Amino acid sequence: MKPLPLTLTLLICIPLLGGCWDQSALKDKRIINGVSIDVSETDPDILLGSLRAVQIQGKGGGKFEIMDTVLDAEKETIGELEAELQNKVPGKMDFGKAFIIMIGEELAKDKGISPIIEPFYRSSKGYIASRIVIGKGRAHDLLTIEDEQQSPIVFEILRLLEGSENETYSPKENTFTIVNKIVDKERDVMIPMLEPLEPNQIRIYGAALFNGDHYSGFSLAPDQIPITLFLDGKLKKRSKINIRAHDDLPQPFTIEVQKVNRNLEITIDEQKQLIECHINVALSAKVASYYNNGSPINTKQLNELASTELTKRATEITDTFLEANSDVLGIQKAIKAQYPDFWKKKNWDTEFQQINIIPNLTVDITSTYGIK
């Protein structure tokens, strides 16, 4: 347990003073900023639950001290974990208001995440905007990392996620959006996967691909995530993409994508039972980095090279979707809307993997940022 910096103390206390939480005295509060859930190392039927709590202690004279602590418990259900953790600390815990819920990859793969996040989602005091991440290995190892700046690691993870989302390097999901996708059963979800590094560091490992509420065991690398989001017609503020060197391109270059237009077309040959999904994506971009030895930039050539490269990488990504049986692009939903009678005849738990997905990305470089 350790005291927190003054700036972080103010950050935590100000929302509480506004009355958004409840009427309990500050000195009685335990604010839960992060929760991790894993399979116990000793029993696969037992859950290991850990939480990172901010404790507010009155020091008299209107002064408070903020302390950050980690608590662990092992029980069979989330409800039992909450009760056990409550019994370990004085004061009232706001368990449902965790900013981040971290789930270990073994638990997400073997048991699914619905039983884990349902109590948070259903709670009348729950925070439905809580971020959910999958921990590469054990989620507990992420939650218990100590930050050198004496800031709870949960807030560092939040900043990491927000920064990567703004650059379109990470999908933006929370408890509300994930539960809706799982319940609707028309689109699978991909959830950011984080990995602990030594010493005391965390990186975005990639994105975990889900089939229903179970982690498929397949994930996307960080450089595959922006292309996946483009295939879904999504772009945050911007996204920089590196085009690799090859025989026709001895010098790599970087583009900054600024606009995305996607068109998804479904064609079905019922006689042959053949389903094709054409995903055409038009990207408007600027050249962000390119060393060309002083010769003029041939934007037409760069457009062709970038389009060929990104289409190839998109094909590798969609092949992974099929292998993982993970419909993160909502193709089934499009089929249901366009061909409802055909959709009703199929078992989409197995049919999705038979779809032929054909991506095509075209790049239009509109500026070279003054590079000549």
GROMACS .gro file of C-alpha atoms in nm:
model
  372
    1MET     CA    1   0.000   0.000   0.000
    2LYS     CA    2   0.134   0.339  -0.092
    3PRO     CA    3   0.020   0.705  -0.096
    4LEU     CA    4  -0.076   0.861  -0.428
    5PRO     CA    5   0.047   1.189  -0.580
    6LEU     CA    6  -0.153   1.505  -0.504
    7THR     CA    7  -0.274   1.550  -0.864
    8LEU     CA    8  -0.413   1.198  -0.875
    9THR     CA    9  -0.573   1.247  -0.534
   10LEU     CA   10  -0.761   1.550  -0.665
   11LEU     CA   11  -0.861   1.359  -0.980
   12ILE     CA   12  -1.023   1.089  -0.769
   13CYS     CA   13  -1.181   1.312  -0.505
   14ILE     CA   14  -1.347   1.577  -0.724
   15PRO     CA   15  -1.605   1.337  -0.883
   16LEU     CA   16  -1.687   1.204  -0.537
   17LEU     CA   17  -1.756   1.550  -0.400
   18GLY     CA   18  -1.999   1.617  -0.684
   19GLY     CA   19  -2.240   1.356  -0.552
   20CYS     CA   20  -2.219   1.126  -0.854
   21TRP     CA   21  -2.134   0.817  -0.648
   22ASP     CA   22  -2.343   0.816  -0.329
   23GLN     CA   23  -2.386   0.987   0.008
   24SER     CA   24  -2.132   0.776   0.202
   25ALA     CA   25  -1.862   0.967   0.385
   26LEU     CA   26  -1.537   0.984   0.193
   27LYS     CA   27  -1.349   0.824   0.478
   28ASP     CA   28  -1.565   0.510   0.443
   29LYS     CA   29  -1.507   0.464   0.071
   30ARG     CA   30  -1.302   0.204  -0.114
   31ILE     CA   31  -1.297   0.302  -0.482
   32ILE     CA   32  -1.227   0.002  -0.703
   33ASN     CA   33  -1.041   0.120  -1.011
   34GLY     CA   34  -0.946  -0.216  -1.159
   35VAL     CA   35  -1.043  -0.583  -1.136
   36SER     CA   36  -0.874  -0.895  -1.272
   37ILE     CA   37  -1.027  -1.241  -1.301
   38ASP     CA   38  -0.830  -1.558  -1.379
   39VAL     CA   39  -0.852  -1.932  -1.344
   40SER     CA   40  -0.690  -2.035  -1.018
   41GLU     CA   41  -0.348  -2.195  -1.057
   42THR     CA   42  -0.448  -2.472  -0.814
   43ASP     CA   43  -0.802  -2.559  -0.933
   44PRO     CA   44  -0.952  -2.498  -1.281
   45ASP     CA   45  -1.301  -2.467  -1.128
   46ILE     CA   46  -1.198  -2.184  -0.897
   47LEU     CA   47  -1.163  -1.819  -0.990
   48LEU     CA   48  -0.878  -1.597  -0.878
   49GLY     CA   49  -1.011  -1.246  -0.834
   50SER     CA   50  -0.797  -0.943  -0.766
   51LEU     CA   51  -0.884  -0.578  -0.730
   52ARG     CA   52  -0.695  -0.256  -0.714
   53ALA     CA   53  -0.857  -0.026  -0.458
   54VAL     CA   54  -0.814   0.337  -0.367
   55GLN     CA   55  -0.873   0.388   0.004
   56ILE     CA   56  -0.956   0.734   0.140
   57GLN     CA   57  -0.850   0.785   0.502
   58GLY     CA   58  -0.943   1.091   0.704
   59LYS     CA   59  -0.650   1.260   0.879
   60GLY     CA   60  -0.846   1.527   1.063
   61GLY     CA   61  -0.881   1.895   0.990
   62GLY     CA   62  -1.051   1.821   0.659
   63LYS     CA   63  -0.745   1.642   0.527
   64PHE     CA   64  -0.742   1.302   0.358
   65GLU     CA   65  -0.480   1.051   0.255
   66ILE     CA   66  -0.530   0.838  -0.055
   67MET     CA   67  -0.379   0.488  -0.050
   68ASP     CA   68  -0.358   0.233  -0.333
   69THR     CA   69  -0.377  -0.136  -0.246
   70VAL     CA   70  -0.421  -0.479  -0.412
   71LEU     CA   71  -0.644  -0.753  -0.272
   72ASP     CA   72  -0.685  -1.117  -0.383
   73ALA     CA   73  -0.944  -1.390  -0.325
   74GLU     CA   74  -1.033  -1.732  -0.467
   75LYS     CA   75  -1.394  -1.847  -0.502
   76GLU     CA   76  -1.620  -2.026  -0.750
   77THR     CA   77  -1.829  -1.728  -0.863
   78ILE     CA   78  -1.798  -1.352  -0.909
   79GLY     CA   79  -2.057  -1.294  -0.637
   80GLU     CA   80  -1.857  -1.498  -0.388
   81LEU     CA   81  -1.539  -1.316  -0.487
   82GLU     CA   82  -1.702  -0.980  -0.421
   83ALA     CA   83  -1.824  -1.091  -0.078
   84GLU     CA   84  -1.484  -1.236   0.014
   85LEU     CA   85  -1.298  -0.923  -0.093
   86GLN     CA   86  -1.545  -0.705   0.096
   87ASN     CA   87  -1.473  -0.908   0.410
   88LYS     CA   88  -1.104  -0.827   0.377
   89VAL     CA   89  -1.134  -0.450   0.389
   90PRO     CA   90  -1.300  -0.192   0.615
   91GLY     CA   91  -1.546   0.046   0.458
   92LYS     CA   92  -1.777   0.005   0.163
   93MET     CA   93  -1.647  -0.112  -0.176
   94ASP     CA   94  -1.790   0.012  -0.506
   95PHE     CA   95  -1.701  -0.313  -0.682
   96GLY     CA   96  -1.916  -0.244  -0.987
   97LYS     CA   97  -1.749   0.088  -1.066
   98ALA     CA   98  -1.415  -0.056  -1.180
   99PHE     CA   99  -1.264   0.143  -1.466
  100ILE     CA  100  -1.107  -0.170  -1.619
  101ILE     CA  101  -1.203  -0.538  -1.602
  102MET     CA  102  -0.911  -0.762  -1.696
  103ILE     CA  103  -0.977  -1.125  -1.789
  104GLY     CA  104  -0.706  -1.388  -1.826
  105GLU     CA  105  -0.683  -1.553  -2.167
  106GLU     CA  106  -0.727  -1.907  -2.028
  107LEU     CA  107  -1.050  -1.811  -1.854
  108ALA     CA  108  -1.179  -1.622  -2.161
  109LYS     CA  109  -1.105  -1.921  -2.384
  110ASP     CA  110  -1.229  -2.206  -2.165
  111LYS     CA  111  -1.524  -2.057  -1.978
  112GLY     CA  112  -1.618  -1.746  -2.175
  113ILE     CA  113  -1.658  -1.392  -2.049
  114SER     CA  114  -2.037  -1.363  -2.010
  115PRO     CA  115  -2.045  -1.507  -1.655
  116ILE     CA  116  -1.759  -1.274  -1.564
  117ILE     CA  117  -1.895  -0.942  -1.686
  118GLU     CA  118  -2.267  -1.009  -1.629
  119PRO     CA  119  -2.263  -0.910  -1.259
  120PHE     CA  120  -2.088  -0.583  -1.346
  121TYR     CA  121  -2.335  -0.510  -1.626
  122ARG     CA  122  -2.649  -0.600  -1.431
  123SER     CA  123  -2.555  -0.416  -1.113
  124SER     CA  124  -2.769  -0.108  -1.049
  125LYS     CA  125  -2.446   0.065  -0.946
  126GLY     CA  126  -2.240  -0.080  -1.228
  127TYR     CA  127  -2.025   0.129  -1.459
  128ILE     CA  128  -2.125   0.014  -1.808
  129ALA     CA  129  -1.845   0.216  -1.967
  130SER     CA  130  -1.582  -0.001  -1.794
  131ARG     CA  131  -1.310  -0.110  -2.034
  132ILE     CA  132  -1.259  -0.482  -2.079
  133VAL     CA  133  -0.919  -0.621  -2.177
  134ILE     CA  134  -0.780  -0.971  -2.215
  135GLY     CA  135  -0.456  -1.042  -2.034
  136LYS     CA  136  -0.192  -1.235  -2.226
  137GLY     CA  137  -0.123  -1.506  -1.970
  138ARG     CA  138  -0.271  -1.402  -1.636
  139ALA     CA  139  -0.467  -1.081  -1.597
  140HIS     CA  140  -0.346  -1.069  -1.235
  141ASP     CA  141   0.006  -0.998  -1.361
  142LEU     CA  142  -0.122  -0.683  -1.532
  143LEU     CA  143  -0.316  -0.553  -1.235
  144THR     CA  144  -0.033  -0.596  -0.986
  145ILE     CA  145   0.236  -0.409  -1.183
  146GLU     CA  146   0.375  -0.117  -0.984
  147ASP     CA  147   0.415   0.207  -1.174
  148GLU     CA  148   0.733   0.405  -1.112
  149GLN     CA  149   0.536   0.731  -1.099
  150GLN     CA  150   0.326   0.602  -0.807
  151SER     CA  151   0.013   0.614  -1.018
  152PRO     CA  152  -0.223   0.313  -1.004
  153ILE     CA  153  -0.145   0.098  -1.307
  154VAL     CA  154  -0.512   0.105  -1.403
  155PHE     CA  155  -0.488   0.472  -1.496
  156GLU     CA  156  -0.174   0.405  -1.700
  157ILE     CA  157  -0.359   0.130  -1.889
  158LEU     CA  158  -0.649   0.366  -1.955
  159ARG     CA  159  -0.411   0.621  -2.103
  160LEU     CA  160  -0.245   0.348  -2.311
  161LEU     CA  161  -0.582   0.235  -2.451
  162GLU     CA  162  -0.707   0.587  -2.520
  163GLY     CA  163  -0.388   0.681  -2.704
  164SER     CA  164  -0.396   0.370  -2.922
  165GLU     CA  165  -0.768   0.414  -2.995
  166ASN     CA  166  -0.712   0.771  -3.114
  167GLU     CA  167  -0.451   0.642  -3.359
  168THR     CA  168  -0.682   0.355  -3.471
  169TYR     CA  169  -0.436   0.102  -3.330
  170SER     CA  170  -0.685  -0.056  -3.091
  171PRO     CA  171  -1.060  -0.136  -3.098
  172LYS     CA  172  -1.270   0.071  -2.859
  173GLU     CA  173  -1.498  -0.154  -2.658
  174ASN     CA  174  -1.657  -0.137  -2.314
  175THR     CA  175  -1.890  -0.348  -2.102
  176PHE     CA  176  -2.201  -0.211  -2.274
  177THR     CA  177  -2.089  -0.263  -2.635
  178ILE     CA  178  -1.942  -0.606  -2.569
  179VAL     CA  179  -2.252  -0.738  -2.392
  180ASN     CA  180  -2.476  -0.608  -2.671
  181LYS     CA  181  -2.274  -0.785  -2.940
  182ILE     CA  182  -2.270  -1.111  -2.747
  183VAL     CA  183  -2.644  -1.098  -2.681
  184ASP     CA  184  -2.738  -1.001  -3.041
  185LYS     CA  185  -2.532  -1.292  -3.182
  186GLU     CA  186  -2.501  -1.111  -3.516
  187ARG     CA  187  -2.145  -0.985  -3.478
  188ASP     CA  188  -1.845  -1.112  -3.288
  189VAL     CA  189  -1.619  -0.888  -3.088
  190MET     CA  190  -1.247  -0.827  -3.075
  191ILE     CA  191  -1.106  -0.708  -2.745
  192PRO     CA  192  -0.769  -0.545  -2.677
  193MET     CA  193  -0.513  -0.791  -2.541
  194LEU     CA  194  -0.240  -0.661  -2.312
  195GLU     CA  195   0.086  -0.824  -2.214
  196PRO     CA  196   0.303  -0.755  -1.908
  197LEU     CA  197   0.670  -0.689  -1.978
  198GLU     CA  198   0.969  -0.679  -1.750
  199PRO     CA  199   1.037  -0.467  -1.562
  200ASN     CA  200   0.698  -0.322  -1.470
  201GLN     CA  201   0.579  -0.240  -1.820
  202ILE     CA  202   0.273  -0.318  -2.028
  203ARG     CA  203   0.226  -0.324  -2.404
  204ILE     CA  204  -0.068  -0.381  -2.636
  205TYR     CA  205  -0.014  -0.739  -2.754
  206GLY     CA  206  -0.290  -0.716  -3.012
  207ALA     CA  207  -0.663  -0.788  -3.027
  208ALA     CA  208  -0.828  -1.113  -2.917
  209LEU     CA  209  -1.082  -1.253  -3.167
  210PHE     CA  210  -1.400  -1.392  -3.012
  211ASN     CA  211  -1.654  -1.650  -3.123
  212GLY     CA  212  -1.960  -1.562  -2.918
  213ASP     CA  213  -1.842  -1.499  -2.564
  214HIS     CA  214  -1.537  -1.728  -2.593
  215TYR     CA  215  -1.189  -1.621  -2.693
  216SER     CA  216  -1.110  -1.820  -3.007
  217GLY     CA  217  -0.740  -1.854  -2.930
  218PHE     CA  218  -0.659  -1.639  -3.235
  219SER     CA  219  -0.547  -1.279  -3.210
  220LEU     CA  220  -0.442  -0.997  -3.440
  221ALA     CA  221  -0.101  -0.834  -3.422
  222PRO     CA  222  -0.095  -0.458  -3.350
  223ASP     CA  223  -0.020  -0.369  -3.714
  224GLN     CA  224  -0.323  -0.576  -3.828
  225ILE     CA  225  -0.571  -0.389  -3.611
  226PRO     CA  226  -0.590  -0.064  -3.818
  227ILE     CA  227  -0.653  -0.259  -4.139
  228THR     CA  228  -0.926  -0.459  -3.964
  229LEU     CA  229  -1.091  -0.137  -3.851
  230PHE     CA  230  -1.067  -0.001  -4.207
  231LEU     CA  231  -1.245  -0.316  -4.329
  232ASP     CA  232  -1.521  -0.223  -4.085
  233GLY     CA  233  -1.531   0.134  -4.213
  234LYS     CA  234  -1.381   0.278  -3.894
  235LEU     CA  235  -1.119   0.545  -3.845
  236LYS     CA  236  -1.062   0.749  -3.532
  237LYS     CA  237  -0.858   1.068  -3.564
  238ARG     CA  238  -0.594   0.924  -3.794
  239SER     CA  239  -0.381   0.617  -3.855
  240LYS     CA  240  -0.027   0.577  -3.981
  241ILE     CA  241   0.047   0.268  -4.188
  242ASN     CA  242   0.394   0.152  -4.284
  243ILE     CA  243   0.434   0.010  -4.636
  244ARG     CA  244   0.715  -0.243  -4.629
  245ALA     CA  245   1.006  -0.264  -4.870
  246HIS     CA  246   1.009  -0.543  -5.132
  247ASP     CA  247   1.148  -0.612  -5.480
  248ASP     CA  248   0.945  -0.332  -5.642
  249LEU     CA  249   0.993  -0.096  -5.348
  250PRO     CA  250   1.349  -0.085  -5.213
  251GLN     CA  251   1.259   0.206  -4.985
  252PRO     CA  252   0.964   0.171  -4.739
  253PHE     CA  253   0.731   0.462  -4.676
  254THR     CA  254   0.458   0.563  -4.434
  255ILE     CA  255   0.111   0.695  -4.511
  256GLU     CA  256  -0.126   0.874  -4.277
  257VAL     CA  257  -0.483   0.761  -4.347
  258GLN     CA  258  -0.731   1.046  -4.303
  259LYS     CA  259  -1.052   0.915  -4.453
  260VAL     CA  260  -1.207   0.570  -4.499
  261ASN     CA  261  -1.500   0.471  -4.721
  262ARG     CA  262  -1.615   0.109  -4.711
  263ASN     CA  263  -1.861  -0.077  -4.930
  264LEU     CA  264  -1.965  -0.434  -4.842
  265GLU     CA  265  -2.138  -0.645  -5.106
  266ILE     CA  266  -2.282  -0.993  -5.055
  267THR     CA  267  -2.346  -1.230  -5.347
  268ILE     CA  268  -2.501  -1.575  -5.303
  269ASP     CA  269  -2.523  -1.863  -5.549
  270GLU     CA  270  -2.789  -2.079  -5.381
  271GLN     CA  271  -2.746  -2.359  -5.631
  272LYS     CA  272  -2.378  -2.394  -5.548
  273GLN     CA  273  -2.432  -2.279  -5.188
  274LEU     CA  274  -2.154  -2.026  -5.245
  275ILE     CA  275  -2.138  -1.704  -5.045
  276GLU     CA  276  -1.901  -1.427  -5.141
  277CYS     CA  277  -1.840  -1.112  -4.944
  278HIS     CA  278  -1.663  -0.833  -5.131
  279ILE     CA  279  -1.525  -0.560  -4.904
  280ASN     CA  280  -1.406  -0.258  -5.100
  281VAL     CA  281  -1.227   0.007  -4.896
  282ALA     CA  282  -1.110   0.344  -5.032
  283LEU     CA  283  -0.846   0.519  -4.824
  284SER     CA  284  -0.751   0.885  -4.858
  285ALA     CA  285  -0.401   0.941  -4.724
  286LYS     CA  286  -0.096   1.162  -4.706
  287VAL     CA  287   0.266   1.058  -4.728
  288ALA     CA  288   0.403   1.091  -4.375
  289SER     CA  289   0.753   0.959  -4.435
  290TYR     CA  290   0.947   0.873  -4.750
  291TYR     CA  291   1.315   0.903  -4.833
  292ASN     CA  292   1.347   0.921  -5.210
  293ASN     CA  293   1.705   1.043  -5.267
  294GLY     CA  294   1.578   1.377  -5.398
  295SER     CA  295   1.393   1.239  -5.701
  296PRO     CA  296   1.029   1.346  -5.756
  297ILE     CA  297   0.763   1.139  -5.581
  298ASN     CA  298   0.557   0.929  -5.819
  299THR     CA  299   0.226   0.930  -5.629
  300LYS     CA  300   0.060   0.703  -5.883
  301GLN     CA  301   0.324   0.439  -5.821
  302LEU     CA  302   0.299   0.478  -5.443
  303ASN     CA  303  -0.080   0.444  -5.467
  304GLU     CA  304  -0.044   0.117  -5.654
  305LEU     CA  305   0.223  -0.019  -5.420
  306ALA     CA  306   0.027   0.075  -5.108
  307SER     CA  307  -0.299  -0.065  -5.248
  308THR     CA  308  -0.137  -0.396  -5.340
  309GLU     CA  309   0.038  -0.426  -5.004
  310LEU     CA  310  -0.267  -0.344  -4.793
  311THR     CA  311  -0.496  -0.573  -4.994
  312LYS     CA  312  -0.251  -0.858  -4.940
  313ARG     CA  313  -0.241  -0.792  -4.567
  314ALA     CA  314  -0.620  -0.761  -4.552
  315THR     CA  315  -0.654  -1.103  -4.716
  316GLU     CA  316  -0.429  -1.255  -4.450
  317ILE     CA  317  -0.645  -1.093  -4.182
  318THR     CA  318  -0.977  -1.214  -4.324
  319ASP     CA  319  -0.832  -1.565  -4.353
  320THR     CA  320  -0.762  -1.545  -3.980
  321PHE     CA  321  -1.124  -1.443  -3.918
  322LEU     CA  322  -1.242  -1.758  -4.094
  323GLU     CA  323  -0.994  -1.980  -3.913
  324ALA     CA  324  -1.101  -1.832  -3.579
  325ASN     CA  325  -1.471  -1.851  -3.678
  326SER     CA  326  -1.494  -1.489  -3.565
  327ASP     CA  327  -1.732  -1.259  -3.753
  328VAL     CA  328  -1.600  -0.927  -3.621
  329LEU     CA  329  -1.704  -0.745  -3.941
  330GLY     CA  330  -2.073  -0.830  -3.905
  331ILE     CA  331  -2.096  -1.023  -4.233
  332GLN     CA  332  -2.369  -1.248  -4.099
  333LYS     CA  333  -2.578  -0.941  -4.013
  334ALA     CA  334  -2.542  -0.814  -4.371
  335ILE     CA  335  -2.651  -1.153  -4.509
  336LYS     CA  336  -2.951  -1.155  -4.277
  337ALA     CA  337  -3.057  -0.811  -4.399
  338GLN     CA  338  -3.013  -0.884  -4.771
  339TYR     CA  339  -3.105  -1.254  -4.787
  340PRO     CA  340  -3.334  -1.323  -4.486
  341ASP     CA  341  -3.481  -1.649  -4.625
  342PHE     CA  342  -3.138  -1.788  -4.706
  343TRP     CA  343  -3.006  -1.681  -4.366
  344LYS     CA  344  -3.281  -1.871  -4.181
  345LYS     CA  345  -3.180  -2.200  -4.346
  346LYS     CA  346  -2.822  -2.191  -4.220
  347ASN     CA  347  -2.644  -2.280  -3.899
  348TRP     CA  348  -2.412  -1.982  -3.869
  349ASP     CA  349  -2.205  -2.144  -3.596
  350THR     CA  350  -2.045  -2.345  -3.878
  351GLU     CA  351  -2.154  -2.167  -4.196
  352PHE     CA  352  -1.940  -1.857  -4.146
  353GLN     CA  353  -1.618  -2.045  -4.212
  354GLN     CA  354  -1.746  -2.140  -4.560
  355ILE     CA  355  -1.780  -1.777  -4.672
  356ASN     CA  356  -1.537  -1.646  -4.932
  357ILE     CA  357  -1.422  -1.301  -4.813
  358ILE     CA  358  -1.259  -1.088  -5.083
  359PRO     CA  359  -1.108  -0.761  -4.956
  360ASN     CA  360  -0.980  -0.486  -5.184
  361LEU     CA  361  -0.813  -0.174  -5.049
  362THR     CA  362  -0.729   0.122  -5.273
  363VAL     CA  363  -0.512   0.411  -5.158
  364ASP     CA  364  -0.541   0.765  -5.291
  365ILE     CA  365  -0.251   0.984  -5.179
  366THR     CA  366  -0.377   1.342  -5.170
  367SER     CA  367  -0.067   1.510  -5.028
  368THR     CA  368   0.303   1.444  -4.979
  369TYR     CA  369   0.341   1.678  -4.679
  370GLY     CA  370   0.593   1.887  -4.870
  371ILE     CA  371   0.817   1.589  -4.949
  372LYS     CA  372   0.953   1.626  -5.301
   0.00000   0.00000   0.00000
